[in-house]
CSV table of C-alpha atoms in Angstrom, one decimal:
chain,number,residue,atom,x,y,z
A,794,UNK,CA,-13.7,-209.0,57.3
A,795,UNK,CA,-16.5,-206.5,56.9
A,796,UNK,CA,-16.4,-204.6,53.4
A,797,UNK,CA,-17.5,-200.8,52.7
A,798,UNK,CA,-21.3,-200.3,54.2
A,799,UNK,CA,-24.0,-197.5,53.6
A,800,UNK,CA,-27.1,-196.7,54.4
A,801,UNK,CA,-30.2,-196.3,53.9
A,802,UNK,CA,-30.5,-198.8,51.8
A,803,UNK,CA,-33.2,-196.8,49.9
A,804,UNK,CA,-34.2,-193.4,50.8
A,805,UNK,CA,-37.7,-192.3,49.0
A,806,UNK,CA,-37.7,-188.1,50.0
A,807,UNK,CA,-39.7,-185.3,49.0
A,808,UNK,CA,-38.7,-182.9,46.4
A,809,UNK,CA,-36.9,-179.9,48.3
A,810,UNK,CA,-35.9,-181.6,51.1
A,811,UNK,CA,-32.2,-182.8,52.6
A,812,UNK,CA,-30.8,-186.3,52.9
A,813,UNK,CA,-27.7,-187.6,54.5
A,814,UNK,CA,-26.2,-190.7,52.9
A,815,UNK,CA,-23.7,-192.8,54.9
A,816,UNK,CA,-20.8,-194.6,53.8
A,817,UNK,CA,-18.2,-196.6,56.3
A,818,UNK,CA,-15.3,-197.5,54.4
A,819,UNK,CA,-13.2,-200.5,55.0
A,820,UNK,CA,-11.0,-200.2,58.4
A,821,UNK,CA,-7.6,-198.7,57.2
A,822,UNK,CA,-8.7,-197.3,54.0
A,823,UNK,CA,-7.5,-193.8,53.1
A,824,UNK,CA,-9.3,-193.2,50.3
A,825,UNK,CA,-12.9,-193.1,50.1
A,826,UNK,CA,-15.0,-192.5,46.5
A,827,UNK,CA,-18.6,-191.2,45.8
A,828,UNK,CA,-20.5,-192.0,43.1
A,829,UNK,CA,-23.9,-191.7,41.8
A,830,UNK,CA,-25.2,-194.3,39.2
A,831,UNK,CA,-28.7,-193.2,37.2
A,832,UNK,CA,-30.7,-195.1,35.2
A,833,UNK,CA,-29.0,-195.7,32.1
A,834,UNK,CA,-26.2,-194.3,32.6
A,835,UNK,CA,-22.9,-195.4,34.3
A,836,UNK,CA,-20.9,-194.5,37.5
A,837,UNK,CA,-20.4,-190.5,37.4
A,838,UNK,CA,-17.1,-189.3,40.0
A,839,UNK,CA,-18.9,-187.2,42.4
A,840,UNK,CA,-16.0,-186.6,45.0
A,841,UNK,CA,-12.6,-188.6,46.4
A,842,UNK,CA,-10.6,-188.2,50.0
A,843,UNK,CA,-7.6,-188.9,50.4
A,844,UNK,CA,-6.1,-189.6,53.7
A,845,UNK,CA,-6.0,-186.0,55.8
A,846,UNK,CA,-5.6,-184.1,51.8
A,847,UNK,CA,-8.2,-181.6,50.4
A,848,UNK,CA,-11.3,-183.5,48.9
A,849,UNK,CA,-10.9,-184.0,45.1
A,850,UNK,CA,-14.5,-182.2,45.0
A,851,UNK,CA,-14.7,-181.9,40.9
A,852,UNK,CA,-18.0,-184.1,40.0
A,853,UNK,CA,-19.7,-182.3,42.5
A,854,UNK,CA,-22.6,-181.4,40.3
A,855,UNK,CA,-24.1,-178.4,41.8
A,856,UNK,CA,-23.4,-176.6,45.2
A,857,UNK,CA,-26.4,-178.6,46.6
A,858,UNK,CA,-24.1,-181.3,47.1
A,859,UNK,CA,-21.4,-181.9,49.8
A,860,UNK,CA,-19.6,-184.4,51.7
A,861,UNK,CA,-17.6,-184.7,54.8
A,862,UNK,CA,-15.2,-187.3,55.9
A,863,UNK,CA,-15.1,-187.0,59.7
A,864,UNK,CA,-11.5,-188.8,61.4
A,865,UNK,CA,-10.6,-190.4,58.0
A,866,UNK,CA,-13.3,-192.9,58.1
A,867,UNK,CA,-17.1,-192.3,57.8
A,868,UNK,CA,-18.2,-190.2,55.1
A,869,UNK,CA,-21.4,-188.6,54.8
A,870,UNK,CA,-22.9,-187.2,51.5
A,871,UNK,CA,-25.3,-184.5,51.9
A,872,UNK,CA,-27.9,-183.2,49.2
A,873,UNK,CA,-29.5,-180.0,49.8
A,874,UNK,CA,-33.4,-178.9,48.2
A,875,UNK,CA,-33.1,-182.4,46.5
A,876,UNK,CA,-34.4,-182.1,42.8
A,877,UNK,CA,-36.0,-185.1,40.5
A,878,UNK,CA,-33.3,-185.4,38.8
A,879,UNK,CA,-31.1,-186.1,41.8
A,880,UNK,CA,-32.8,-189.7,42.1
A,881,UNK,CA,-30.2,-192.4,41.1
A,882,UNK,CA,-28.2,-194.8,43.2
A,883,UNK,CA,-25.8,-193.5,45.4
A,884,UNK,CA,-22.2,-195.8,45.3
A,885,UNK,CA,-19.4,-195.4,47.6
A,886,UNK,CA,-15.9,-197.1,47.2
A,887,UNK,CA,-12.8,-197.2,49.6
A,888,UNK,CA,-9.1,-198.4,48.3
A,889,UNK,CA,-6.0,-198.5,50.3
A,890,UNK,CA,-4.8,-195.0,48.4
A,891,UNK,CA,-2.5,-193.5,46.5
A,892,UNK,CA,0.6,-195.7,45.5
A,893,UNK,CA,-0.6,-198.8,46.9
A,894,UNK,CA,-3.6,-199.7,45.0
A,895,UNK,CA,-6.2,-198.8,42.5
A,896,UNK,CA,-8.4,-201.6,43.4
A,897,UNK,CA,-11.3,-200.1,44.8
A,898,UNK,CA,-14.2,-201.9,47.3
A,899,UNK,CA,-17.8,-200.6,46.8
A,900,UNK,CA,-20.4,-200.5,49.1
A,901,UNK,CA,-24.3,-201.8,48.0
A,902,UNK,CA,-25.0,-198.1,47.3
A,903,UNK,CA,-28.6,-196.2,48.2
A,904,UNK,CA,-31.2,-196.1,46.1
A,905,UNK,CA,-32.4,-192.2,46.2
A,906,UNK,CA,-35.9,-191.7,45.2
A,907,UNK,CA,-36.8,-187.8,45.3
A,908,UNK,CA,-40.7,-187.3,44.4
B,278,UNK,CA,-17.5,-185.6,27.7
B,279,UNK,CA,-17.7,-189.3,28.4
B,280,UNK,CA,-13.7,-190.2,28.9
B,281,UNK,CA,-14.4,-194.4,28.9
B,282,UNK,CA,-17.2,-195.8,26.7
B,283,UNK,CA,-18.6,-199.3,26.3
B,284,UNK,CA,-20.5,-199.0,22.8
B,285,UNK,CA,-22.2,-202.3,23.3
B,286,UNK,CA,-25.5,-202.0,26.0
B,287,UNK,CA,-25.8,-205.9,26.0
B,288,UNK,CA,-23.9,-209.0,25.0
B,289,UNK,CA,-25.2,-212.9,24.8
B,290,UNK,CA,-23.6,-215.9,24.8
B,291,UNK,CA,-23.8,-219.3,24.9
B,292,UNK,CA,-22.4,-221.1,28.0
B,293,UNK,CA,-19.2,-222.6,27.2
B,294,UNK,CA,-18.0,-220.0,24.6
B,295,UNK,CA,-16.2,-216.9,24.7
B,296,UNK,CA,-17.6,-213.6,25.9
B,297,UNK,CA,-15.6,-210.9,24.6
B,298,UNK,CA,-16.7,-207.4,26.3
B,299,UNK,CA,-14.8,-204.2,24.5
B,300,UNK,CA,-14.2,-200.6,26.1
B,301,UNK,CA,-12.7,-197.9,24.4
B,302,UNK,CA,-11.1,-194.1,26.2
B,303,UNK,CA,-9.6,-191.1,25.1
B,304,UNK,CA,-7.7,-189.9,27.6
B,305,UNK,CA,-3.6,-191.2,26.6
B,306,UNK,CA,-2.7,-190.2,30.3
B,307,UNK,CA,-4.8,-193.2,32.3
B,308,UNK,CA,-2.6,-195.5,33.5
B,309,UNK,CA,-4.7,-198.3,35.2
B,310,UNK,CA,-7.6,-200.0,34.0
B,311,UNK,CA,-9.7,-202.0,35.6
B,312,UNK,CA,-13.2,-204.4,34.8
B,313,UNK,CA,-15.9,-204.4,37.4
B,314,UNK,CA,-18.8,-207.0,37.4
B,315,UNK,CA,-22.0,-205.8,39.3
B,316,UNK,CA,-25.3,-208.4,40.1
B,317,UNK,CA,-28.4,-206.0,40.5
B,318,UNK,CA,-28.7,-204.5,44.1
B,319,UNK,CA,-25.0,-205.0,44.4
B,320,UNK,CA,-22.3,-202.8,44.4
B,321,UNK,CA,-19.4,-203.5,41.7
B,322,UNK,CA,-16.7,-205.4,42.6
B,323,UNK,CA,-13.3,-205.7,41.2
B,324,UNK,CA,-12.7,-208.5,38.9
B,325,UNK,CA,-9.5,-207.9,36.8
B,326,UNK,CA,-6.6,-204.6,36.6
B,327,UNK,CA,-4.2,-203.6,33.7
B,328,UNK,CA,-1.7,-201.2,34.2
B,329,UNK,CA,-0.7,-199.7,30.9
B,330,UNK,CA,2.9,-200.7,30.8
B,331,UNK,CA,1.5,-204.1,30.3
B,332,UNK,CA,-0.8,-205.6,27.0
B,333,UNK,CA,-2.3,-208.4,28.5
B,334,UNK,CA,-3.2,-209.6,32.1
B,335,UNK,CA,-4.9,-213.2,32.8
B,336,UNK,CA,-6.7,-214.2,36.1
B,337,UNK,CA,-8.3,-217.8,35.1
B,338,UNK,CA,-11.0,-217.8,32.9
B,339,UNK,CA,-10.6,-213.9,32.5
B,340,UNK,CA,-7.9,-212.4,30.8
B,341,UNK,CA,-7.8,-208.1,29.9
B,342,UNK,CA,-6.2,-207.0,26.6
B,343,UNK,CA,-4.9,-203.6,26.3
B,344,UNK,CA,-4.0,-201.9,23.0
B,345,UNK,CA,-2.7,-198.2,23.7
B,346,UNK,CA,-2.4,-197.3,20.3
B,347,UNK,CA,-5.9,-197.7,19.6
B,348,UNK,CA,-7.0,-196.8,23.3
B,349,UNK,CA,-9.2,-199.9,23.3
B,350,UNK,CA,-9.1,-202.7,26.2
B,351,UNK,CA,-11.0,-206.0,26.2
B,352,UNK,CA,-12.1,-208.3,28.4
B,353,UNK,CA,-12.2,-212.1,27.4
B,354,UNK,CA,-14.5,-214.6,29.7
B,355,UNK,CA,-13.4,-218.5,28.6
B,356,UNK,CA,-15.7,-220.5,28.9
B,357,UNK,CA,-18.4,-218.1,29.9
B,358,UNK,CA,-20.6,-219.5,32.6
B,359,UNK,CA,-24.4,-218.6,33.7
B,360,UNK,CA,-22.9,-217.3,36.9
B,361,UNK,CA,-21.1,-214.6,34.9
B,362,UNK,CA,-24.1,-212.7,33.7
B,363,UNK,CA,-23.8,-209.2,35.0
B,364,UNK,CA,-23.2,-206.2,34.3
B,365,UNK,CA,-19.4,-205.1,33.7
B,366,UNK,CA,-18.4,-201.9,33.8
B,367,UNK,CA,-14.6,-200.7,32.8
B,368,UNK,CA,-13.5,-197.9,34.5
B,369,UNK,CA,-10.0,-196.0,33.6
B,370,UNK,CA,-7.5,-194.1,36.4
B,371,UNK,CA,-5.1,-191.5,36.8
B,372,UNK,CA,-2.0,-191.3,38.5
B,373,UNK,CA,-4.2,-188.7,41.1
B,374,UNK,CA,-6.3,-191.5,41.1
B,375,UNK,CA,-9.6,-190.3,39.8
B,376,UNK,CA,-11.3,-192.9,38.1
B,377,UNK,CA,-13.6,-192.8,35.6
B,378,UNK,CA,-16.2,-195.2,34.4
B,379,UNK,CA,-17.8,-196.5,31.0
B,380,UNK,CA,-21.8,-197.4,30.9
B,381,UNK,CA,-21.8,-201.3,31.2
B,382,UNK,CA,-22.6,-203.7,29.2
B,383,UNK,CA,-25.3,-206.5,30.2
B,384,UNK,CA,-24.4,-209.9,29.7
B,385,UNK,CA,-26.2,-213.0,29.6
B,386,UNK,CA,-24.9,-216.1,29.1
B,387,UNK,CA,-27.2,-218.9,28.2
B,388,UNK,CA,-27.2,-221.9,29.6
């Protein structure tokens, strides 16, 4: 079956300016992960959903960054007056959820380039 | 405050033998741990879970040790193959099921 998707791929974007990364989860997923790898370093939590709960929004780093989850399925990841240091590769990951397993399926991720 | 680390950046070993890959946490409330293997311009995928009511866990040629007094897992690759080089990350998870993730480790097996 298909597994988690997300585009761009790669998304090259000038300093200042917004960017909208996509993530569709696996069909019948309820919880959906974001998380941001940069060189170096390894996966940093930026924010989890949970079925129809409150977003777990606690490694948001800065209010430049948001995320919505529209219908329980597609998630989109916003960053607002994008900085250098926001450049990193962008991972999303879907599980079945709470209670039923912590095995969670990633997506290839976008590569964000801010210049 | 990094919750999971992997001291060890990089790991050879010769094909055949035993690739032993180490992760230590802090955190005495996690209660799952998982290994994840990730190829370059991949994401990670999910390769072998412990939950912490358990010390050991086996899945062929991998098999996860988990010592909660000393809040150190393992994983153990026997025999290591060229296919396995990759980067694996271990990643630690609450109950609310936040996880959290260690730095990798690179490794290489040699052929």
């Amino acid at each position: 079956g298909a597994g988690v998707s997300q585009s761009p791929s790669n998304k090259v974007t000038e300093k200042g300016k917004d960017v909208e990364l996509r993530c569709d989860p696996i069909s019948g997923h309820t919880a959906l992960y974001w998380y941001r790898q940069s060189l170096g370093q390894g996966l940093e939590f930026l924010i989890y959903f949970q079925g129809n709960s409150a977003p777990d929004k606690s490694g948001l780093p800065s209010d430049r960054f948001s995320a919505e989850r529209t219908g329980g399925s597609v998630s989109t990841l916003t960053i607002q007056r994008t900085q250098q240091e926001d450049s990193a590769v962008y991972l999303c990951a879907s599980s079945l959820g709470v209670g039923l397993s912590y095995e969670q399926y990633f997506g290839p991720g976008t590569r964000l380039t801010v210049t | 405050d990094q919750q999971v680390k992997q001291n060890s950046p990089s790991l050879s070993v010769q094909e055949g033998r035993i690739s032993i890959l180490n992760c230590d946490y802090t955190n005495s409330m996690f209660d799952y741990f998982l290994w994840y293997k990730k190829y370059p311009a991949e994401g990670p995928t999910f390769l072998i879970s412990i939950s912490s009511i358990k010390d050991k866990n086996e899945d062929g040629r991998f098999t996860v040790f988990l010592n909660k007094s000393a809040k150190h897992l393992s994983l153990h690759i026997v025999p290591s193959q060229p296919g396995d080089s990759a980067v694996y990350f271990c990643a630690a998870a609450t109950t609310g099921n936040q996880f959290y993730f260690g730095t990798g480790t690179s490794l290489t097996v040699i052929p």
